[in-house]
Short mmCIF file of C-alpha atoms in Angstrom, two decimals:
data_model
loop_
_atom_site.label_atom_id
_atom_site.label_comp_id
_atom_site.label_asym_id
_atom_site.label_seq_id
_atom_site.Cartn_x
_atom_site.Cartn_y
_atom_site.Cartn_z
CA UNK A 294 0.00 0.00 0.00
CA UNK A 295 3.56 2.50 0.41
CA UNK A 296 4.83 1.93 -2.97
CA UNK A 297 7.76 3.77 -4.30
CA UNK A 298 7.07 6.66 -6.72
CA UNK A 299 9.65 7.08 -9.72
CA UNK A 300 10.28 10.94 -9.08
CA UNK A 301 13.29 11.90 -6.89
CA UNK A 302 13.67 14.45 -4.35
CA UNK A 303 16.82 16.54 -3.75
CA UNK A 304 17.35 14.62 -0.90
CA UNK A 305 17.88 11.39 -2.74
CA UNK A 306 14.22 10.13 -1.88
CA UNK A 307 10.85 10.06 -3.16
CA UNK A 308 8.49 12.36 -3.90
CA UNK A 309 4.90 12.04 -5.18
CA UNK A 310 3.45 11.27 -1.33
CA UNK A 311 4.49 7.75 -1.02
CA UNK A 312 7.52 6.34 1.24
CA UNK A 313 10.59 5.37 -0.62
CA UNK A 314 11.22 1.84 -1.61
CA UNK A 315 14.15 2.11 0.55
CA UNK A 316 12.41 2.59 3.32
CA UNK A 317 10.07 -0.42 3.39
CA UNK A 318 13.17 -2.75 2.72
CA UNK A 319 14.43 -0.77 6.00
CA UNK A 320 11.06 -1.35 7.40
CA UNK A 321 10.72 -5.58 6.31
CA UNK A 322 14.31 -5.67 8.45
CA UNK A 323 12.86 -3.89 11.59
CA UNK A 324 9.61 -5.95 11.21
CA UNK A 325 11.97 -9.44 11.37
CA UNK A 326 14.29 -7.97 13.52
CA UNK A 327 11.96 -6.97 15.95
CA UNK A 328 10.00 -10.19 16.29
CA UNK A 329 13.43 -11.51 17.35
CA UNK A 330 14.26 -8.53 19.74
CA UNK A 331 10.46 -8.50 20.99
CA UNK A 332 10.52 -12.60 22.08
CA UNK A 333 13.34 -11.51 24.21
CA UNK A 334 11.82 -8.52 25.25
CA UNK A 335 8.32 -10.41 26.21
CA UNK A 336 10.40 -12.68 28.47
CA UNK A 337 13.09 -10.93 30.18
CA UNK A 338 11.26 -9.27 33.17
CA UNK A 339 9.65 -12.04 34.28
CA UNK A 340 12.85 -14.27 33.41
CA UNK A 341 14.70 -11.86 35.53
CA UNK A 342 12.41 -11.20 38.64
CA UNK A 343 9.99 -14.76 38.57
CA UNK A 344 12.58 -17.19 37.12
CA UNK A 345 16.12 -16.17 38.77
CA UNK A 346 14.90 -14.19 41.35
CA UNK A 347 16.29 -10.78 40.60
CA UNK A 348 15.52 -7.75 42.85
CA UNK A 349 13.53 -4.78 41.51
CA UNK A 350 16.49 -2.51 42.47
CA UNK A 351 18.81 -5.33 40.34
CA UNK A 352 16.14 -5.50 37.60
CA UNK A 353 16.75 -1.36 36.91
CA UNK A 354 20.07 -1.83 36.70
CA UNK A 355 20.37 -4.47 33.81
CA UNK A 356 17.59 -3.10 32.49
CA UNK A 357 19.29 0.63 32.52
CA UNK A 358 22.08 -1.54 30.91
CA UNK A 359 19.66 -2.91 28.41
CA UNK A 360 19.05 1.10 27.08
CA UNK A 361 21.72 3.01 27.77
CA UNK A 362 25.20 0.92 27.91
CA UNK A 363 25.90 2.11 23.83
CA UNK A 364 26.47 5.71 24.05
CA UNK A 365 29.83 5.77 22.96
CA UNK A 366 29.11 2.90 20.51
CA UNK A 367 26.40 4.88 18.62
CA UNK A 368 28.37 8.08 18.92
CA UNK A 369 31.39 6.38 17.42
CA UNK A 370 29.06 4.43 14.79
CA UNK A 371 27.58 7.62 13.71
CA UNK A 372 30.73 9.17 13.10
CA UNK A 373 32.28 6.45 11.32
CA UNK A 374 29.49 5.61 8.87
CA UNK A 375 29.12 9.61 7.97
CA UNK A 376 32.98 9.68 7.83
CA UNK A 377 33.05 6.75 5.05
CA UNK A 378 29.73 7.08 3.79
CA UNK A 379 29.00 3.15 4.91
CA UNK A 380 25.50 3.62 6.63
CA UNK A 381 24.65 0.27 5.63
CA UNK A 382 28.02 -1.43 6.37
CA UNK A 383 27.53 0.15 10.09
CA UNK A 384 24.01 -0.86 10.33
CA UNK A 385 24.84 -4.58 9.16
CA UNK A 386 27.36 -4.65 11.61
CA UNK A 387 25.09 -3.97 14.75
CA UNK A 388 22.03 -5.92 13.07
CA UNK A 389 24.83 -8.97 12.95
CA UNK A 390 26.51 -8.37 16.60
CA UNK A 391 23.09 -8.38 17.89
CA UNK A 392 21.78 -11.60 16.45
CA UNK A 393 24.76 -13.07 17.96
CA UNK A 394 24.14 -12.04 20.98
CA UNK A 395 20.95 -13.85 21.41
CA UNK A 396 22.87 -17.16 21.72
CA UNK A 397 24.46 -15.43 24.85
CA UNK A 398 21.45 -15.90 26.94
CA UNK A 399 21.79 -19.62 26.25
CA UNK A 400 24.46 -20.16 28.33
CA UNK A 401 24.65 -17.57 30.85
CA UNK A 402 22.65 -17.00 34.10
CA UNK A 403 23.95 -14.77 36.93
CA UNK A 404 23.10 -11.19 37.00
CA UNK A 405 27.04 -9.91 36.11
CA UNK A 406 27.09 -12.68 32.82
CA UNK A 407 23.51 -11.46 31.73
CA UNK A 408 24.53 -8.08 32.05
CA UNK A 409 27.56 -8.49 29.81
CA UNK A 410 24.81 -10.07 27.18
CA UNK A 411 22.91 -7.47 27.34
CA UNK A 412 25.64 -5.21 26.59
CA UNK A 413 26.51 -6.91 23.40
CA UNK A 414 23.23 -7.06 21.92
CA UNK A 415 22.83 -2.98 22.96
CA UNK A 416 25.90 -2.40 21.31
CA UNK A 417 24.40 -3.62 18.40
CA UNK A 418 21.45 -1.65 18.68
CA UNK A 419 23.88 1.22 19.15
CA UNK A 420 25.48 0.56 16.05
CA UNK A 421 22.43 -0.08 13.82
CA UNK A 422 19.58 2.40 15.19
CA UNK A 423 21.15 5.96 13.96
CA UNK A 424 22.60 4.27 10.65
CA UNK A 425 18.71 3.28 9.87
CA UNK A 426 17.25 6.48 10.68
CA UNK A 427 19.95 8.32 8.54
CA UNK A 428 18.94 6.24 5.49
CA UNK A 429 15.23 6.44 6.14
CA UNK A 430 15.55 10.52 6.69
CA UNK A 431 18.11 10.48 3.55
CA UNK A 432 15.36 8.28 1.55
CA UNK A 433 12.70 10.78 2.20
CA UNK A 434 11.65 14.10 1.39
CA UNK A 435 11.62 16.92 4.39
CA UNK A 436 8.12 17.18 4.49
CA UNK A 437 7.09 13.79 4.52
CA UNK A 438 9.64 12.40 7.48
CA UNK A 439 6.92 11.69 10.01
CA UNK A 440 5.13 9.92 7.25
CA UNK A 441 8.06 7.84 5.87
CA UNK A 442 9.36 6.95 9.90
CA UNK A 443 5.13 6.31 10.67
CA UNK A 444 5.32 3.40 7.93
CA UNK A 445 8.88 3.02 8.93
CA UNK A 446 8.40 2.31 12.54
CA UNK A 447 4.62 0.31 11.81
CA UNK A 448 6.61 -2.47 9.83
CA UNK A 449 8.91 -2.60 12.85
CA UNK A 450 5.79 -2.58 15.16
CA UNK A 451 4.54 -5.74 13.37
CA UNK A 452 7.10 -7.77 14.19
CA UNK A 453 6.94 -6.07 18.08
CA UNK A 454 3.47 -7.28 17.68
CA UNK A 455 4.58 -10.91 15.98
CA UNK A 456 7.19 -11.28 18.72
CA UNK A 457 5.18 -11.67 22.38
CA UNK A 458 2.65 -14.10 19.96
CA UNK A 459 5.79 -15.96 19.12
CA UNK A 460 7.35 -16.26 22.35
CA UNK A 461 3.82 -17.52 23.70
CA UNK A 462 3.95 -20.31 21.20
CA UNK A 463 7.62 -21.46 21.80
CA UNK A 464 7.12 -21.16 25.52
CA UNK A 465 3.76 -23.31 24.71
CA UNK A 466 5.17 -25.89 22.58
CA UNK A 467 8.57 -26.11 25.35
CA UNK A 468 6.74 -26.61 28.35
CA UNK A 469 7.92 -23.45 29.68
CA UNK A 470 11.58 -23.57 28.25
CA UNK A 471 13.04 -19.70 27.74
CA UNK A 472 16.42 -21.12 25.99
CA UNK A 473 13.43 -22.55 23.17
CA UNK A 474 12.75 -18.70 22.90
CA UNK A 475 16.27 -17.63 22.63
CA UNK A 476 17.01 -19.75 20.10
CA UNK A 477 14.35 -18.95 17.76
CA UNK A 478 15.09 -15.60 18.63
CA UNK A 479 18.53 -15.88 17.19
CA UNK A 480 16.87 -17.71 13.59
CA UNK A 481 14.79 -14.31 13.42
CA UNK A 482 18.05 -11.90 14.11
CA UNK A 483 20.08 -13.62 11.24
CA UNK A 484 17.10 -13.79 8.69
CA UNK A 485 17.10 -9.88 9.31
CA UNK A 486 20.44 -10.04 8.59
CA UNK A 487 20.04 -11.49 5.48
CA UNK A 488 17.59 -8.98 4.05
CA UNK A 489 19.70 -6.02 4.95
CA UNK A 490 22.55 -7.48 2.93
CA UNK A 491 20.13 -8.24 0.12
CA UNK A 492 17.26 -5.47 0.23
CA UNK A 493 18.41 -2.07 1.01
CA UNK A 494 20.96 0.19 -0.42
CA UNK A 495 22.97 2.45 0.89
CA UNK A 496 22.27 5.93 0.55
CA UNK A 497 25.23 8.50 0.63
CA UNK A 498 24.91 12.52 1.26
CA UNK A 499 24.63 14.99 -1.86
CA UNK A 500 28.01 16.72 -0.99
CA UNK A 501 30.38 14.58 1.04
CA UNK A 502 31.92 16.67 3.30
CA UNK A 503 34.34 15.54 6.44
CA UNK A 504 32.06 15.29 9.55
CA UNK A 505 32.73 17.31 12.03
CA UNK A 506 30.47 16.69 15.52
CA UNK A 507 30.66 20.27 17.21
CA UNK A 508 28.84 22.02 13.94
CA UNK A 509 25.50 19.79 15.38
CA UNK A 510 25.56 20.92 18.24
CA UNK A 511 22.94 24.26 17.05
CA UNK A 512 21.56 25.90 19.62
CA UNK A 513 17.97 24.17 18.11
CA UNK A 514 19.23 20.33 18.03
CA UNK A 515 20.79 21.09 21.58
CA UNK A 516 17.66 21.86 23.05
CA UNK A 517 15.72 19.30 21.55
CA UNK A 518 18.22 16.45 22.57
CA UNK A 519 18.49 18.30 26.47
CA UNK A 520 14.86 18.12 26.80
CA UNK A 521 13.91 14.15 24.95
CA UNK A 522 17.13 13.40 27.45
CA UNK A 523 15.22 14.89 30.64
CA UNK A 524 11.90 13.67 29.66
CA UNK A 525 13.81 10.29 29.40
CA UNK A 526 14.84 9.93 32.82
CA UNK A 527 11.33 10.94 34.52
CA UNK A 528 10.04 8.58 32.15
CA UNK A 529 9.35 5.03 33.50
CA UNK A 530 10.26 1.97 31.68
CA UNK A 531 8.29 -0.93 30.13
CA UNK A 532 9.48 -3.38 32.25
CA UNK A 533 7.93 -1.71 35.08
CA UNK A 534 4.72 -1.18 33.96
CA UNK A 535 4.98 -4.98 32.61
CA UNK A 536 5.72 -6.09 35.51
CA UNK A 537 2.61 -4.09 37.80
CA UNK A 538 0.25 -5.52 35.25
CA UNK A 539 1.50 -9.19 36.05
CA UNK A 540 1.48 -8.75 40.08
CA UNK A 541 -2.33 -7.18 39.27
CA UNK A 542 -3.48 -9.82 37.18
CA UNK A 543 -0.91 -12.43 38.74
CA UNK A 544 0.01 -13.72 34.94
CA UNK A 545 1.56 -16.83 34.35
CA UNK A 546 4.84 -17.09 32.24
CA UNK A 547 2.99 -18.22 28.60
CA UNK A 548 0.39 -15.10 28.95
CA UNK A 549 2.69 -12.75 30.28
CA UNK A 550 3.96 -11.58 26.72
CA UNK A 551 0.58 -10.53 25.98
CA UNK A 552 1.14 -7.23 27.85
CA UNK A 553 3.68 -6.73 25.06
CA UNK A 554 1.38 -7.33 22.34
CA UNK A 555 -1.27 -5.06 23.87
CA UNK A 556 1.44 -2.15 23.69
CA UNK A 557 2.33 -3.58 19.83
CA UNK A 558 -1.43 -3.42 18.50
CA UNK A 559 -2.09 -0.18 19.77
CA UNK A 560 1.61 1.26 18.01
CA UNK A 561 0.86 -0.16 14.98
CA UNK A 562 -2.34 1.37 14.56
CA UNK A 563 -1.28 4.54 15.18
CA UNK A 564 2.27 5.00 14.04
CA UNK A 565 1.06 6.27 10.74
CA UNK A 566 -1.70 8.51 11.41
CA UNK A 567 0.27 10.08 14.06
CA UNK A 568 2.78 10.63 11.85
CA UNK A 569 0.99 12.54 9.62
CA UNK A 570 -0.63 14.32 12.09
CA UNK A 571 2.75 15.71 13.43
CA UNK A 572 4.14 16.23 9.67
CA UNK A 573 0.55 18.77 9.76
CA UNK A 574 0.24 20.14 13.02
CA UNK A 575 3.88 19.65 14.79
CA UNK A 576 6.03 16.99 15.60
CA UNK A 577 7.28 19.11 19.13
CA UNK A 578 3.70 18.75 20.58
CA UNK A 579 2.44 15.43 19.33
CA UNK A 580 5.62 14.02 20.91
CA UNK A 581 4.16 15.55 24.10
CA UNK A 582 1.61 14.62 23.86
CA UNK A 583 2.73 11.30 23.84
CA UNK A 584 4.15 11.72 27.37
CA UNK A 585 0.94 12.67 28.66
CA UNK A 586 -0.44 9.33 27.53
CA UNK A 587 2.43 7.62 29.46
CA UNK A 588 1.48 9.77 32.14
CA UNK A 589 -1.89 8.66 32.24
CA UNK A 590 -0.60 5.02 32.13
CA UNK A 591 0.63 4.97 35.09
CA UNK A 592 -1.75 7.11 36.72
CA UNK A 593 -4.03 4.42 36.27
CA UNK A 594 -2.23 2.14 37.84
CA UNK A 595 -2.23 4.06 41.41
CA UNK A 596 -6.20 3.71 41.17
CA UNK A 597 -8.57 0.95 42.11
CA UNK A 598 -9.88 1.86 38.14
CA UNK A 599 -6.64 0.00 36.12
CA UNK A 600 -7.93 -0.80 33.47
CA UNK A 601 -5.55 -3.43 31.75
CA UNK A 602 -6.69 -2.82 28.15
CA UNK A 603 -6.71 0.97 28.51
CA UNK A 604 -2.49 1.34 30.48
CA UNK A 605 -1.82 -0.95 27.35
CA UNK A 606 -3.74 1.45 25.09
CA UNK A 607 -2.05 4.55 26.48
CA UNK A 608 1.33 2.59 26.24
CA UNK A 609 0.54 2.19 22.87
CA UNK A 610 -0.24 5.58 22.15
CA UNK A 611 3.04 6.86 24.03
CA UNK A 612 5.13 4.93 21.23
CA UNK A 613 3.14 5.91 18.46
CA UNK A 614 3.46 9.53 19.33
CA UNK A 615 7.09 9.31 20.15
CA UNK A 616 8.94 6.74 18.67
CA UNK A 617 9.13 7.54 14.72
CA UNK A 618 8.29 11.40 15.54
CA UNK A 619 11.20 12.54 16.95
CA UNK A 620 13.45 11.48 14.47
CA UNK A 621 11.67 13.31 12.10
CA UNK A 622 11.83 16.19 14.05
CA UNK A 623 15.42 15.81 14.27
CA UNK A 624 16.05 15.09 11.09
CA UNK A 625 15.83 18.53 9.13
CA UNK A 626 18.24 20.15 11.73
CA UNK A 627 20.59 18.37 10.62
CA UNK A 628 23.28 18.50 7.14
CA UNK A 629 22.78 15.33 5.33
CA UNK A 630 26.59 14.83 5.51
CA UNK A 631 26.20 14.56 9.25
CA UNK A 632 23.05 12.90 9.00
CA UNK A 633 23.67 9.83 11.02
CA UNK A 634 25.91 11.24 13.84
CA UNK A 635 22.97 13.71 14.31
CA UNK A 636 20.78 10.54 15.28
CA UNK A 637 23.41 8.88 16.95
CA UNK A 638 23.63 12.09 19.79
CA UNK A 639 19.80 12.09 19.93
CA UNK A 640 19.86 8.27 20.57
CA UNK A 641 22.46 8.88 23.22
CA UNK A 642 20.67 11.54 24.95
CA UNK A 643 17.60 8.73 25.05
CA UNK A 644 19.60 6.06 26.14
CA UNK A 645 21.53 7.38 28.61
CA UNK A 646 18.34 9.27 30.15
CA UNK A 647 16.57 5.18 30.41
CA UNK A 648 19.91 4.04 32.17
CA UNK A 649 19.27 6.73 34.83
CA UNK A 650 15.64 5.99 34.70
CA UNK A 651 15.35 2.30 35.21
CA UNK A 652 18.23 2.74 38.19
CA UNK A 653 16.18 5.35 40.00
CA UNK A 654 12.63 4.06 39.89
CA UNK A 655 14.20 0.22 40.54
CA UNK A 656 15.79 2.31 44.10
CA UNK A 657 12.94 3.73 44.91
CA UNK A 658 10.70 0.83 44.35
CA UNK A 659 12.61 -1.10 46.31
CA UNK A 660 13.44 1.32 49.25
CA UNK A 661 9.89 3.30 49.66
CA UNK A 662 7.63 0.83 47.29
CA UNK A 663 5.92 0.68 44.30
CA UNK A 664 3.00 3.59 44.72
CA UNK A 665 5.54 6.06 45.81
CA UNK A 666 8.03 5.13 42.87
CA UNK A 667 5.31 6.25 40.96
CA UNK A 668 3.83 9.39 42.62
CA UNK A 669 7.27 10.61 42.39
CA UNK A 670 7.86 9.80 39.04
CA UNK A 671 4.56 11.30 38.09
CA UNK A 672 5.11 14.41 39.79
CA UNK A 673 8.54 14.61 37.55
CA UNK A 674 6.91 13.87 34.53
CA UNK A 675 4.75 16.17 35.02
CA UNK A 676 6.68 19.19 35.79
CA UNK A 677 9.20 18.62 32.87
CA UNK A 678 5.91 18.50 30.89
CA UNK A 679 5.48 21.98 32.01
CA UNK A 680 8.60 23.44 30.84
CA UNK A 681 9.26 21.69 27.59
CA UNK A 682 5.51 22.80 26.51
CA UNK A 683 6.30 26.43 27.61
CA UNK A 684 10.17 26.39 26.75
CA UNK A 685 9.51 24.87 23.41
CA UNK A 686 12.44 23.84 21.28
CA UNK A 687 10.58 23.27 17.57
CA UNK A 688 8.13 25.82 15.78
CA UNK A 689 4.66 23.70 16.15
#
């Protein structure tokens, strides 16, 4: 239904309203790649806390580690693949390191050897994420980015949505066995390997130019990267609200990675009309408005009115309004030459800001317990809600 048009925009992409051919070969990786990443994903909370009997202080930490141990990797990735104009070498690189990786959880158990896992298949991500995002903004004309990362991030949102079902039916059909979930995992990581080699070309800058990081740092992009950074680290993670959903409902191991889906089903509706409605109205205060649906997530979950379907529904919508939209924000900031390096700071920002996320609101939990955790981090949230809506970094 995105088909390529023939006509060509200065930008290398595609004019004529439709998303880049590129793009959807970018976007059949993601969708693979993320039913591998997401059958990980389903499992790994309650494979840290149920099965080896983590802490919810512990469970912040790797789970920080999960999101934020790659800043330097993406920052160096960035650089190098503008440098050499090799976005898609880069990206196969971390696509490859981080199918690997999912043979790691075979054989390792305590919290330090996990940890060093889940370093290796971050670095991946590290090395991958800003590469993709470069091509996709490279592949696309200016005023269509939040349409062409909408499709963009749907396709990956399928496979998010693929993965929990998939990690229900290996955990089904293996009587419970998570190394049955890590290996299929891995098939999915190398067939996404495989179509990045085969499917999508690189995509080089109009004027190749020798990259230098301090010209990004505009007083525009620095603002925008301060405040996604700050609104990162009152921001609570997934695994935490995954995990208040299973004490409420008191979830079993197979049905636990329907949380996930819920979350998935929601995104994928809404990734594209979201991002058209921030390529019309403004990507600055759809992203927001994103974090007021988070907000309301959790608020729900300090009621005796949870609703399961509607936190997953707001989850959903916090993604959709986030995820794919502020890349394209981003994006026209910065010279194509520096393209990828641009995304790699903005993914740093983000990933460093979950690191210090997950570690605080795993203390708190479990020092003070869960409802203060999250009157606290509500209260945050809300405040730096406040000053990015008034302080506003993008034209809306």
């Amino acid at each position: 239904m995105y088909l390529a048009t023939a006509r060509r925009t200065p930008e290398g992409g595609r004019g004529g309203g439709r998303v880049a051919g590129n793009v959807l070969a970018l976007g059949l990786v993601s969708l693979v790649t993320d039913i591998s990443s997401e059958m990980v994903t389903a499992v790994l909370p309650l494979y840290f806390v149920v099965a080896l009997g983590l802490s919810p202080l512990l469970f912040g930490v790797l789970d920080g580690l999960y999101s934020g141990v790659t800043a330097v990797v993406r920052l160096l990735g960035g650089h190098v693949a503008d440098r050499w104009q090799r976005r898609k070498a880069v990206a196969l690189a971390g696509y490859g390191l981080s199918a690997a990786a999912k043979i790691g959880f075979l054989v390792v158990s305590s919290p330090v050897a996990l940890g060093g896992v889940l370093a290796v298949d971050r670095t991946g991500k590290g090395l991958r994420t800003a590469p993709r995002d470069a091509l996709i903004s490279l592949s696309s004309p200016p005023d269509g980015l939040g349409r062409a990362f909408g499709v963009h991030r749907a396709m990956d949102t399928i496979g998010a949505f693929l993965g929990p079902l998939a990690a229900m039916f290996v955990l089904w059909a293996s009587l419970g066995s998570y190394d049955a979930v890590f290996v299929t995992s891995f098939c999915f990581a190398a067939l996404g390997v495989v179509l990045l080699a085969l499917l999508v070309r690189d995509r080089q800058s109009p004027v190749v130019t020798r990259p230098r990081l301090r010209s990004l740092w505009t007083g525009e992009f620095r603002r925008v990267v301060g405040w996604a950074a700050l609104l990162g680290v009152v921001a609570v993670g997934d695994g935490f609200l995954y995990l208040l959903l299973q004490q409420e409902l008191r979830l079993d191991a197979v049905h636990f990675p329907l949380l996930a889906l819920g979350t998935a089903a929601v995104y994928l509706l809404l990734a594209v009309p979201l991002g058209r409605l921030a390529d019309r109205v403004g990507r600055w205060p759809v992203f927001l408005a994103g974090h007021v649906a988070l907000a309301a997530a959790f608020g729900l979950l300090l009621t005796p009115y949870a609703n399961v379907f509607a936190v997953l529904a707001l989850h959903g919508l916090f993604y959709a309004a986030t995820d794919g939209v502020l890349p394209a924000a981003a994006g026209p900031m910065l010279p194509a030459a520096l393209r990828t390096s641009g995304m790699a700071v903005l993914q740093t920002g983000q990933a460093l800001a979950k690191l210090v996320s997950s570690v605080l609101f795993g203390a708190m939990w479990t020092i003070w317990g869960v409802s203060t955790a999250l009157v606290v981090s509500l209260t945050a949230l809300a405040v730096v809600l406040v000053g990015a809506a008034v302080l506003r970094p993008l034209p809306s």
